mmCIF file of C-alpha atoms in Angstrom:
data_model
loop_
_atom_site.group_PDB
_atom_site.id
_atom_site.type_symbol
_atom_site.label_atom_id
_atom_site.label_comp_id
_atom_site.label_asym_id
_atom_site.label_seq_id
_atom_site.Cartn_x
_atom_site.Cartn_y
_atom_site.Cartn_z
ATOM 1 C CA MET A 513 -65.571 55.924 207.062
ATOM 2 C CA LYS A 514 -66.731 53.265 204.558
ATOM 3 C CA HIS A 515 -63.354 51.532 204.855
ATOM 4 C CA LEU A 516 -63.674 51.492 208.658
ATOM 5 C CA LYS A 517 -67.141 49.916 208.471
ATOM 6 C CA LYS A 518 -65.846 47.257 206.099
ATOM 7 C CA LYS A 519 -62.985 46.399 208.466
ATOM 8 C CA MET A 520 -65.385 46.237 211.413
ATOM 9 C CA PHE A 521 -67.727 43.897 209.494
ATOM 10 C CA SER A 522 -64.805 41.629 208.556
ATOM 11 C CA PHE A 523 -63.647 41.513 212.178
ATOM 12 C CA LEU A 524 -67.117 40.638 213.476
ATOM 13 C CA LEU A 525 -67.592 37.955 210.802
ATOM 14 C CA SER A 526 -64.242 36.385 211.651
ATOM 15 C CA LEU A 527 -65.060 36.467 215.364
ATOM 16 C CA PHE A 528 -68.409 34.775 214.713
ATOM 17 C CA LEU A 529 -66.816 32.010 212.654
ATOM 18 C CA VAL A 530 -64.039 31.380 215.177
ATOM 19 C CA CYS A 531 -66.472 31.277 218.096
ATOM 20 C CA GLY A 532 -68.705 28.924 216.163
ATOM 21 C CA LEU A 533 -65.912 26.384 216.039
ATOM 22 C CA PHE A 534 -65.938 26.131 219.824
ATOM 23 C CA LEU A 535 -69.679 26.038 220.416
ATOM 24 C CA PRO A 536 -70.943 22.638 221.590
ATOM 25 C CA GLN A 537 -73.165 20.782 219.144
ATOM 26 C CA ILE A 538 -76.529 20.595 220.864
ATOM 27 C CA ASN A 539 -78.697 19.754 217.863
ATOM 28 C CA VAL A 540 -77.657 18.275 214.535
ATOM 29 C CA PHE A 541 -79.887 18.781 211.508
ATOM 30 C CA ALA A 542 -79.693 16.827 208.258
ATOM 31 C CA GLY A 543 -79.737 19.872 206.016
ATOM 32 C CA ALA A 544 -76.876 19.222 203.609
ATOM 33 C CA GLU A 545 -77.535 17.144 200.511
ATOM 34 C CA THR A 546 -75.228 14.315 201.581
ATOM 35 C CA THR A 547 -76.076 14.333 205.298
ATOM 36 C CA MET A 548 -78.063 11.919 207.414
ATOM 37 C CA ALA A 549 -78.817 12.624 211.073
ATOM 38 C CA VAL A 550 -79.695 9.813 213.488
ATOM 39 C CA HIS A 551 -81.239 10.903 216.793
ATOM 40 C CA PHE A 552 -81.329 8.352 219.635
ATOM 41 C CA ILE A 553 -84.005 10.110 221.681
ATOM 42 C CA ASP A 554 -83.875 9.784 225.456
ATOM 43 C CA VAL A 555 -87.199 8.138 226.346
ATOM 44 C CA GLY A 556 -86.172 6.532 229.609
ATOM 45 C CA GLN A 557 -86.716 2.761 229.692
ATOM 46 C CA GLY A 558 -87.803 2.560 226.059
ATOM 47 C CA LEU A 559 -86.594 3.187 222.517
ATOM 48 C CA SER A 560 -87.196 5.875 219.917
ATOM 49 C CA ILE A 561 -84.920 6.767 216.998
ATOM 50 C CA LEU A 562 -85.464 9.563 214.475
ATOM 51 C CA VAL A 563 -83.582 9.468 211.159
ATOM 52 C CA GLN A 564 -83.534 12.518 208.875
ATOM 53 C CA SER A 565 -82.056 12.591 205.395
ATOM 54 C CA GLY A 566 -82.739 14.534 202.220
ATOM 55 C CA GLY A 567 -85.940 16.048 203.598
ATOM 56 C CA GLN A 568 -87.347 12.663 204.635
ATOM 57 C CA ASN A 569 -88.003 11.341 208.133
ATOM 58 C CA LEU A 570 -87.999 7.827 209.584
ATOM 59 C CA LEU A 571 -89.215 7.125 213.123
ATOM 60 C CA TYR A 572 -88.172 3.762 214.571
ATOM 61 C CA ASP A 573 -90.266 3.161 217.711
ATOM 62 C CA GLY A 574 -91.770 5.888 219.852
ATOM 63 C CA GLY A 575 -91.061 5.063 223.489
ATOM 64 C CA ASP A 576 -93.733 4.593 226.149
ATOM 65 C CA GLN A 577 -96.807 6.692 226.927
ATOM 66 C CA GLU A 578 -95.007 8.606 229.664
ATOM 67 C CA HIS A 579 -92.506 10.008 227.150
ATOM 68 C CA ALA A 580 -94.842 10.418 224.165
ATOM 69 C CA ALA A 581 -95.192 14.186 224.581
ATOM 70 C CA GLU A 582 -91.408 14.531 224.752
ATOM 71 C CA VAL A 583 -90.995 12.586 221.494
ATOM 72 C CA ILE A 584 -93.556 14.798 219.766
ATOM 73 C CA SER A 585 -91.882 17.957 221.068
ATOM 74 C CA TYR A 586 -88.478 16.708 219.949
ATOM 75 C CA LEU A 587 -89.711 15.903 216.435
ATOM 76 C CA GLN A 588 -91.291 19.340 216.177
ATOM 77 C CA GLN A 589 -87.978 20.917 217.191
ATOM 78 C CA GLN A 590 -86.365 19.031 214.297
ATOM 79 C CA ASN A 591 -88.960 20.541 211.925
ATOM 80 C CA VAL A 592 -90.716 17.227 211.326
ATOM 81 C CA GLN A 593 -94.145 17.586 209.731
ATOM 82 C CA ASN A 594 -94.442 14.276 207.897
ATOM 83 C CA ILE A 595 -93.079 10.878 208.925
ATOM 84 C CA ASP A 596 -92.205 9.085 205.707
ATOM 85 C CA TYR A 597 -91.555 5.767 207.449
ATOM 86 C CA MET A 598 -92.909 4.816 210.860
ATOM 87 C CA ILE A 599 -91.459 1.508 212.052
ATOM 88 C CA SER A 600 -92.801 -0.349 215.061
ATOM 89 C CA SER A 601 -90.102 -2.876 215.895
ATOM 90 C CA HIS A 602 -92.684 -4.849 217.908
ATOM 91 C CA TYR A 603 -95.709 -4.070 220.056
ATOM 92 C CA ASP A 604 -94.397 -3.818 223.610
ATOM 93 C CA GLU A 605 -95.638 -0.645 225.294
ATOM 94 C CA ASP A 606 -92.194 0.945 225.726
ATOM 95 C CA HIS A 607 -91.694 0.859 221.949
ATOM 96 C CA VAL A 608 -95.099 1.351 220.342
ATOM 97 C CA SER A 609 -97.109 3.611 222.644
ATOM 98 C CA GLY A 610 -95.455 6.867 221.574
ATOM 99 C CA LEU A 611 -96.082 6.013 217.925
ATOM 100 C CA ILE A 612 -99.827 6.288 218.532
ATOM 101 C CA ASP A 613 -99.493 9.890 219.683
ATOM 102 C CA CYS A 614 -97.187 10.634 216.749
ATOM 103 C CA MET A 615 -99.832 9.323 214.311
ATOM 104 C CA ASN A 616 -102.288 11.757 215.885
ATOM 105 C CA THR A 617 -99.847 14.672 215.565
ATOM 106 C CA PHE A 618 -97.984 14.249 212.274
ATOM 107 C CA THR A 619 -98.937 12.972 208.860
ATOM 108 C CA VAL A 620 -97.557 9.495 208.182
ATOM 109 C CA SER A 621 -96.861 8.055 204.752
ATOM 110 C CA ASP A 622 -95.911 4.457 205.491
ATOM 111 C CA ILE A 623 -96.045 2.143 208.524
ATOM 112 C CA ILE A 624 -93.892 -0.967 208.867
ATOM 113 C CA GLY A 625 -94.434 -3.480 211.663
ATOM 114 C CA ALA A 626 -94.017 -7.089 212.735
ATOM 115 C CA ASP A 627 -96.606 -9.554 211.420
ATOM 116 C CA TYR A 628 -98.170 -10.767 214.663
ATOM 117 C CA ALA A 629 -101.009 -9.744 216.957
ATOM 118 C CA GLN A 630 -100.487 -8.970 220.622
ATOM 119 C CA ASP A 631 -103.209 -9.331 223.226
ATOM 120 C CA SER A 632 -102.878 -5.850 224.688
ATOM 121 C CA ASP A 633 -104.778 -2.578 224.706
ATOM 122 C CA VAL A 634 -101.823 -0.679 223.251
ATOM 123 C CA PHE A 635 -101.612 -3.037 220.239
ATOM 124 C CA THR A 636 -105.330 -2.619 219.579
ATOM 125 C CA GLU A 637 -105.074 1.157 219.871
ATOM 126 C CA PHE A 638 -102.063 1.248 217.547
ATOM 127 C CA MET A 639 -103.874 -0.721 214.845
ATOM 128 C CA ASP A 640 -107.138 1.200 215.290
ATOM 129 C CA THR A 641 -105.345 4.541 215.057
ATOM 130 C CA ALA A 642 -103.528 3.492 211.882
ATOM 131 C CA SER A 643 -106.819 2.345 210.363
ATOM 132 C CA SER A 644 -108.537 5.609 211.296
ATOM 133 C CA LYS A 645 -105.804 7.487 209.392
ATOM 134 C CA GLY A 646 -106.318 5.328 206.315
ATOM 135 C CA LEU A 647 -102.993 3.570 206.899
ATOM 136 C CA GLU A 648 -102.289 -0.140 206.585
ATOM 137 C CA VAL A 649 -99.358 -1.664 208.464
ATOM 138 C CA ARG A 650 -96.919 -3.209 206.022
ATOM 139 C CA TYR A 651 -95.247 -6.465 207.079
ATOM 140 C CA PRO A 652 -91.805 -6.674 205.463
ATOM 141 C CA PHE A 653 -89.705 -9.647 204.405
ATOM 142 C CA VAL A 654 -86.035 -10.104 205.200
ATOM 143 C CA GLY A 655 -84.051 -8.472 202.409
ATOM 144 C CA ASP A 656 -86.671 -5.836 201.544
ATOM 145 C CA SER A 657 -84.980 -2.498 200.905
ATOM 146 C CA TYR A 658 -86.335 1.068 200.991
ATOM 147 C CA SER A 659 -84.783 4.368 199.917
ATOM 148 C CA LEU A 660 -84.540 7.156 202.477
ATOM 149 C CA GLY A 661 -83.172 10.530 201.479
ATOM 150 C CA THR A 662 -79.515 10.094 200.531
ATOM 151 C CA GLY A 663 -79.454 6.548 201.882
ATOM 152 C CA SER A 664 -81.533 3.411 202.315
ATOM 153 C CA PHE A 665 -82.486 0.756 204.845
ATOM 154 C CA THR A 666 -82.826 -3.011 204.570
ATOM 155 C CA ILE A 667 -84.837 -5.471 206.670
ATOM 156 C CA LEU A 668 -82.617 -7.972 208.539
ATOM 157 C CA ALA A 669 -85.223 -9.651 210.790
ATOM 158 C CA PRO A 670 -87.473 -11.303 211.812
ATOM 159 C CA GLU A 671 -86.836 -14.461 209.831
ATOM 160 C CA GLY A 672 -90.063 -15.933 211.193
ATOM 161 C CA ILE A 673 -92.843 -15.087 213.632
ATOM 162 C CA ASN A 674 -93.470 -16.682 217.014
ATOM 163 C CA ALA A 675 -96.666 -15.309 218.530
ATOM 164 C CA ALA A 676 -95.421 -16.177 222.035
ATOM 165 C CA ASP A 677 -92.063 -14.415 221.642
ATOM 166 C CA SER A 678 -92.634 -10.731 220.925
ATOM 167 C CA ASN A 679 -89.009 -9.668 221.416
ATOM 168 C CA ASN A 680 -87.673 -11.992 218.733
ATOM 169 C CA ASN A 681 -90.409 -10.760 216.398
ATOM 170 C CA SER A 682 -88.688 -7.348 216.352
ATOM 171 C CA VAL A 683 -88.206 -5.725 212.956
ATOM 172 C CA VAL A 684 -84.439 -5.186 212.649
ATOM 173 C CA ILE A 685 -83.076 -2.805 210.022
ATOM 174 C CA LYS A 686 -79.687 -1.854 208.621
ATOM 175 C CA LEU A 687 -79.552 1.822 207.683
ATOM 176 C CA GLU A 688 -76.899 2.897 205.180
ATOM 177 C CA ASN A 689 -75.679 6.283 203.999
ATOM 178 C CA GLY A 690 -72.731 6.063 201.640
ATOM 179 C CA SER A 691 -70.126 3.888 203.346
ATOM 180 C CA THR A 692 -71.561 4.435 206.846
ATOM 181 C CA SER A 693 -74.165 2.186 208.438
ATOM 182 C CA PHE A 694 -76.333 1.683 211.525
ATOM 183 C CA ILE A 695 -78.241 -1.357 212.819
ATOM 184 C CA PHE A 696 -81.401 -0.951 214.929
ATOM 185 C CA THR A 697 -82.478 -4.151 216.684
ATOM 186 C CA GLY A 698 -85.519 -3.264 218.815
ATOM 187 C CA ASP A 699 -85.758 -5.975 221.486
ATOM 188 C CA ALA A 700 -84.377 -8.773 219.290
ATOM 189 C CA GLU A 701 -82.655 -11.453 221.355
ATOM 190 C CA GLU A 702 -80.117 -14.170 220.631
ATOM 191 C CA THR A 703 -82.577 -16.388 218.706
ATOM 192 C CA SER A 704 -83.159 -13.615 216.173
ATOM 193 C CA GLU A 705 -79.475 -12.687 216.166
ATOM 194 C CA GLN A 706 -78.540 -16.234 215.186
ATOM 195 C CA ASP A 707 -81.111 -16.119 212.366
ATOM 196 C CA MET A 708 -79.426 -12.990 211.007
ATOM 197 C CA ILE A 709 -75.931 -14.494 211.019
ATOM 198 C CA LYS A 710 -75.662 -16.131 207.599
ATOM 199 C CA PRO A 711 -72.669 -16.746 205.318
ATOM 200 C CA ASP A 712 -73.935 -14.243 202.750
ATOM 201 C CA ALA A 713 -75.229 -11.654 205.248
ATOM 202 C CA ASN A 714 -73.455 -8.302 205.501
ATOM 203 C CA LEU A 715 -74.014 -7.343 209.130
ATOM 204 C CA ASP A 716 -70.928 -5.178 209.479
ATOM 205 C CA CYS A 717 -71.885 -1.713 210.764
ATOM 206 C CA ASP A 718 -70.445 1.463 212.223
ATOM 207 C CA VAL A 719 -73.133 1.896 214.888
ATOM 208 C CA LEU A 720 -75.116 -0.800 216.687
ATOM 209 C CA CYS A 721 -78.159 0.168 218.718
ATOM 210 C CA VAL A 722 -77.836 -2.570 221.338
ATOM 211 C CA GLY A 723 -80.806 -4.931 221.556
ATOM 212 C CA HIS A 724 -83.372 -4.968 224.359
ATOM 213 C CA HIS A 725 -81.866 -2.022 226.272
ATOM 214 C CA GLY A 726 -78.689 -3.982 226.994
ATOM 215 C CA SER A 727 -80.393 -7.109 228.350
ATOM 216 C CA SER A 728 -78.206 -10.188 228.786
ATOM 217 C CA SER A 729 -80.501 -12.051 226.372
ATOM 218 C CA SER A 730 -79.286 -9.876 223.476
ATOM 219 C CA THR A 731 -75.982 -8.718 221.961
ATOM 220 C CA SER A 732 -74.353 -12.154 221.987
ATOM 221 C CA TRP A 733 -70.674 -12.716 221.232
ATOM 222 C CA ASP A 734 -71.593 -14.144 217.832
ATOM 223 C CA PHE A 735 -73.677 -11.108 216.921
ATOM 224 C CA LEU A 736 -70.992 -8.648 218.028
ATOM 225 C CA GLU A 737 -68.390 -10.517 216.023
ATOM 226 C CA ALA A 738 -70.693 -10.488 212.979
ATOM 227 C CA THR A 739 -71.535 -6.787 213.230
ATOM 228 C CA THR A 740 -68.129 -5.524 214.465
ATOM 229 C CA PRO A 741 -69.546 -2.097 215.367
ATOM 230 C CA SER A 742 -67.282 0.899 215.838
ATOM 231 C CA TYR A 743 -69.785 2.316 218.355
ATOM 232 C CA ALA A 744 -72.636 0.975 220.487
ATOM 233 C CA VAL A 745 -75.666 2.975 221.645
ATOM 234 C CA ILE A 746 -77.807 1.791 224.562
ATOM 235 C CA SER A 747 -81.267 3.237 225.179
ATOM 236 C CA CYS A 748 -82.417 2.601 228.752
ATOM 237 C CA GLY A 749 -83.745 4.436 231.793
ATOM 238 C CA ALA A 750 -81.661 5.478 234.777
ATOM 239 C CA GLY A 751 -82.282 3.149 237.725
ATOM 240 C CA ASN A 752 -84.774 1.027 235.765
ATOM 241 C CA GLN A 753 -86.382 -1.941 237.522
ATOM 242 C CA TYR A 754 -84.896 -4.441 235.064
ATOM 243 C CA ASN A 755 -81.301 -3.398 235.903
ATOM 244 C CA HIS A 756 -80.597 -2.777 232.220
ATOM 245 C CA PRO A 757 -78.002 -2.793 230.830
ATOM 246 C CA SER A 758 -76.791 -6.142 232.129
ATOM 247 C CA ALA A 759 -73.312 -6.824 233.432
ATOM 248 C CA GLU A 760 -72.932 -9.596 230.832
ATOM 249 C CA THR A 761 -73.652 -7.316 227.867
ATOM 250 C CA MET A 762 -71.487 -4.498 229.194
ATOM 251 C CA GLY A 763 -68.687 -6.991 229.801
ATOM 252 C CA ARG A 764 -68.815 -8.138 226.185
ATOM 253 C CA LEU A 765 -68.744 -4.552 224.897
ATOM 254 C CA SER A 766 -65.854 -3.720 227.213
ATOM 255 C CA ASP A 767 -63.882 -6.827 226.243
ATOM 256 C CA MET A 768 -64.260 -5.925 222.571
ATOM 257 C CA GLU A 769 -63.281 -2.292 223.359
ATOM 258 C CA ILE A 770 -66.378 -0.901 221.642
ATOM 259 C CA PRO A 771 -66.981 2.758 222.586
ATOM 260 C CA VAL A 772 -70.369 3.142 224.275
ATOM 261 C CA PHE A 773 -73.033 5.856 224.332
ATOM 262 C CA ARG A 774 -75.892 5.580 226.875
ATOM 263 C CA THR A 775 -79.103 7.595 227.045
ATOM 264 C CA ASP A 776 -79.414 6.939 230.798
ATOM 265 C CA LYS A 777 -76.091 8.705 231.297
ATOM 266 C CA GLN A 778 -76.001 11.198 228.417
ATOM 267 C CA GLY A 779 -79.576 11.932 227.357
ATOM 268 C CA THR A 780 -80.391 12.215 223.644
ATOM 269 C CA ILE A 781 -77.492 11.179 221.414
ATOM 270 C CA ILE A 782 -77.134 12.395 217.838
ATOM 271 C CA ALA A 783 -74.962 10.981 215.057
ATOM 272 C CA GLN A 784 -74.460 12.762 211.742
ATOM 273 C CA SER A 785 -73.211 10.924 208.678
ATOM 274 C CA ASP A 786 -71.895 12.647 205.552
ATOM 275 C CA GLY A 787 -71.674 9.287 203.796
ATOM 276 C CA ALA A 788 -68.007 8.811 204.629
ATOM 277 C CA SER A 789 -67.693 9.502 208.358
ATOM 278 C CA ILE A 790 -69.825 9.993 211.465
ATOM 279 C CA ILE A 791 -69.662 12.842 213.976
ATOM 280 C CA TRP A 792 -71.474 12.925 217.327
ATOM 281 C CA ASN A 793 -72.996 15.633 219.506
ATOM 282 C CA VAL A 794 -71.223 14.118 222.539
ATOM 283 C CA GLU A 795 -68.206 11.914 223.155
ATOM 284 C CA PRO A 796 -68.786 8.263 224.139
ATOM 285 C CA CYS A 797 -69.262 7.950 227.896
ATOM 286 C CA ASN A 798 -67.597 4.501 227.872
ATOM 287 C CA ASP A 799 -69.427 3.649 231.074
ATOM 288 C CA TYR A 800 -69.499 -0.144 231.142
ATOM 289 C CA SER A 801 -71.241 -0.415 234.515
ATOM 290 C CA SER A 802 -74.465 -2.398 234.695
ATOM 291 C CA GLY A 803 -77.871 -1.058 235.618
ATOM 292 C CA ALA A 804 -77.715 -3.138 238.786
ATOM 293 C CA GLU A 805 -74.589 -1.272 239.881
ATOM 294 C CA PHE A 806 -76.267 2.064 239.207
ATOM 295 C CA SER A 807 -79.454 1.049 241.032
ATOM 296 C CA SER A 808 -77.454 -0.061 244.072
ATOM 297 C CA ALA A 809 -75.581 3.220 244.108
ATOM 298 C CA ILE A 810 -78.754 5.337 244.184
ATOM 299 C CA ALA A 811 -80.948 3.104 246.378
ATOM 300 C CA PRO A 812 -81.794 4.726 249.751
ATOM 301 C CA ALA A 813 -80.626 2.942 252.883
ATOM 302 C CA ASP A 814 -84.203 2.399 254.095
ATOM 303 C CA SER A 815 -85.544 1.299 250.727
ATOM 304 C CA THR A 816 -88.787 -0.671 250.950
ATOM 305 C CA ALA A 817 -88.325 -2.212 247.494
ATOM 306 C CA VAL A 818 -88.553 -5.976 247.321
ATOM 307 C CA SER A 819 -85.056 -7.401 247.543
ATOM 308 C CA ALA A 820 -83.744 -10.529 245.883
ATOM 309 C CA PRO A 821 -82.947 -13.355 248.309
ATOM 310 C CA VAL A 822 -79.413 -13.210 249.675
ATOM 311 C CA GLU A 823 -77.402 -16.061 248.248
ATOM 312 C CA ASN A 824 -75.153 -18.193 250.411
ATOM 313 C CA THR A 825 -71.981 -18.157 248.347
ATOM 314 C CA THR A 826 -70.231 -20.988 250.144
ATOM 315 C CA PRO A 827 -69.421 -23.891 247.794
ATOM 316 C CA GLU A 828 -71.592 -26.362 249.751
ATOM 317 C CA ALA A 829 -74.709 -24.214 249.382
ATOM 318 C CA THR A 830 -74.392 -23.278 245.709
ATOM 319 C CA THR A 831 -76.581 -26.054 244.285
ATOM 320 C CA GLU A 832 -79.231 -25.765 246.972
ATOM 321 C CA THR A 833 -79.458 -21.981 246.575
ATOM 322 C CA THR A 834 -79.871 -22.233 242.816
ATOM 323 C CA ASN A 835 -82.683 -24.768 243.119
ATOM 324 C CA SER A 836 -84.546 -22.838 245.823
ATOM 325 C CA ALA A 837 -84.264 -19.300 244.357
ATOM 326 C CA THR A 838 -87.513 -17.394 244.824
ATOM 327 C CA VAL A 839 -89.363 -16.017 241.801
ATOM 328 C CA TRP A 840 -92.664 -14.229 241.253
ATOM 329 C CA LEU A 841 -95.740 -15.420 239.362
ATOM 330 C CA SER A 842 -98.425 -13.042 238.135
ATOM 331 C CA ALA A 843 -102.143 -13.782 238.386
ATOM 332 C CA THR A 844 -102.084 -14.696 234.682
ATOM 333 C CA GLY A 845 -99.357 -15.468 232.168
ATOM 334 C CA GLU A 846 -96.793 -18.178 231.511
ATOM 335 C CA LYS A 847 -93.610 -16.477 232.716
ATOM 336 C CA TYR A 848 -91.917 -16.265 236.084
ATOM 337 C CA HIS A 849 -90.267 -13.007 237.177
ATOM 338 C CA SER A 850 -87.436 -11.761 239.361
ATOM 339 C CA ILE A 851 -89.564 -8.846 240.592
ATOM 340 C CA PRO A 852 -93.265 -8.597 241.530
ATOM 341 C CA ASN A 853 -94.067 -5.613 239.291
ATOM 342 C CA CYS A 854 -92.495 -6.493 235.950
ATOM 343 C CA GLY A 855 -94.212 -4.727 233.055
ATOM 344 C CA ARG A 856 -97.939 -4.518 233.747
ATOM 345 C CA MET A 857 -97.959 -7.057 236.575
ATOM 346 C CA ASN A 858 -100.144 -6.215 239.545
ATOM 347 C CA PRO A 859 -97.776 -6.664 242.517
ATOM 348 C CA ASP A 860 -100.753 -7.069 244.858
ATOM 349 C CA LYS A 861 -101.745 -10.254 243.042
ATOM 350 C CA ALA A 862 -98.244 -11.639 242.474
ATOM 351 C CA ARG A 863 -97.144 -14.671 244.467
ATOM 352 C CA GLN A 864 -93.765 -16.157 245.285
ATOM 353 C CA VAL A 865 -92.647 -19.711 244.605
ATOM 354 C CA SER A 866 -89.293 -21.363 244.171
ATOM 355 C CA GLU A 867 -87.790 -21.242 240.699
ATOM 356 C CA ALA A 868 -87.769 -25.045 240.627
ATOM 357 C CA ASP A 869 -91.512 -25.137 241.373
ATOM 358 C CA ALA A 870 -92.223 -22.524 238.677
ATOM 359 C CA ILE A 871 -90.318 -24.565 236.090
ATOM 360 C CA ALA A 872 -92.059 -27.743 237.208
ATOM 361 C CA GLN A 873 -95.422 -26.034 236.648
ATOM 362 C CA GLY A 874 -94.439 -25.146 233.074
ATOM 363 C CA TYR A 875 -93.435 -21.507 233.590
ATOM 364 C CA THR A 876 -90.441 -20.068 231.730
ATOM 365 C CA ALA A 877 -88.237 -17.096 232.662
ATOM 366 C CA CYS A 878 -89.377 -13.612 231.649
ATOM 367 C CA SER A 879 -86.908 -12.185 229.156
ATOM 368 C CA LYS A 880 -87.453 -8.662 230.472
ATOM 369 C CA CYS A 881 -86.373 -9.110 234.081
ATOM 370 C CA PHE A 882 -83.990 -12.081 233.761
#
């Protein structure tokens, strides 16, 4: 009888182990001593990345207010109680808002942010909340390095601060675990990318979190050639109003044959590094279509959304069409927009002018919607 029970136990154990090999990996935890888990959390049209290693947690951006509760719930599912490093890449609402709620939910040891002030309610609330918790935002220098569990991260940008250019003020980091590495770029655009490309800079990485949700103003040829990523991850919202990711960025990734993961197509994406290799919870989707293509595919036939002017594509009309393209101006601000409700614009107070007129009046293109 005892022998029979032993055989039955061995059979059940073997069955469990075999079945386990074929179960899909839904969640990946950094439990082993040499393991680092990087979670690209699906926060729609925003960015939030959780890194776990050696019992420590790093949170890079927190998404917008709409997804704050989801970020908190996700961190709790990953057994997060303390955030050792909270990094605000910059202070746009779709990156920083969720961090405020996280400060009110978890204990935080250290906050890193960009050294500029933004005239917005969310920036004020972020700073006030940090102060109320007895925390002071640390402004790093390029080259500063911090240990994290079994690995470390190094500051790559910003080289300098431009108070009028929040995207290029983004704190960019290179995360390393053994011989594997990740680069998180926030909304850094080509100006910041060029600053990072130096003769002595080691930008080579395994995983690049594509800048500014795949906007055409980021992920330049030069930066891709400098980073030579084995994988690219894009965090953006399905059918977003900015048409991210752009056709230009997706074309560059496709031309360089870089496998792509996308949160708008695949939800939360998890990478686990053992210091020598990286495994994923899903396969790359390798969908190189632009957000504009996706938006067109899902738009209803009787859509009442404001449409871009139809261009006359005949050669004779090309110059005239370019000069007379219609753009939107908000009641305040110094940017012109391709849509009347970009960011926090009030579409009821937006007005249309030609692009040439906007430029003549001193307006410059919005980096979010162009």
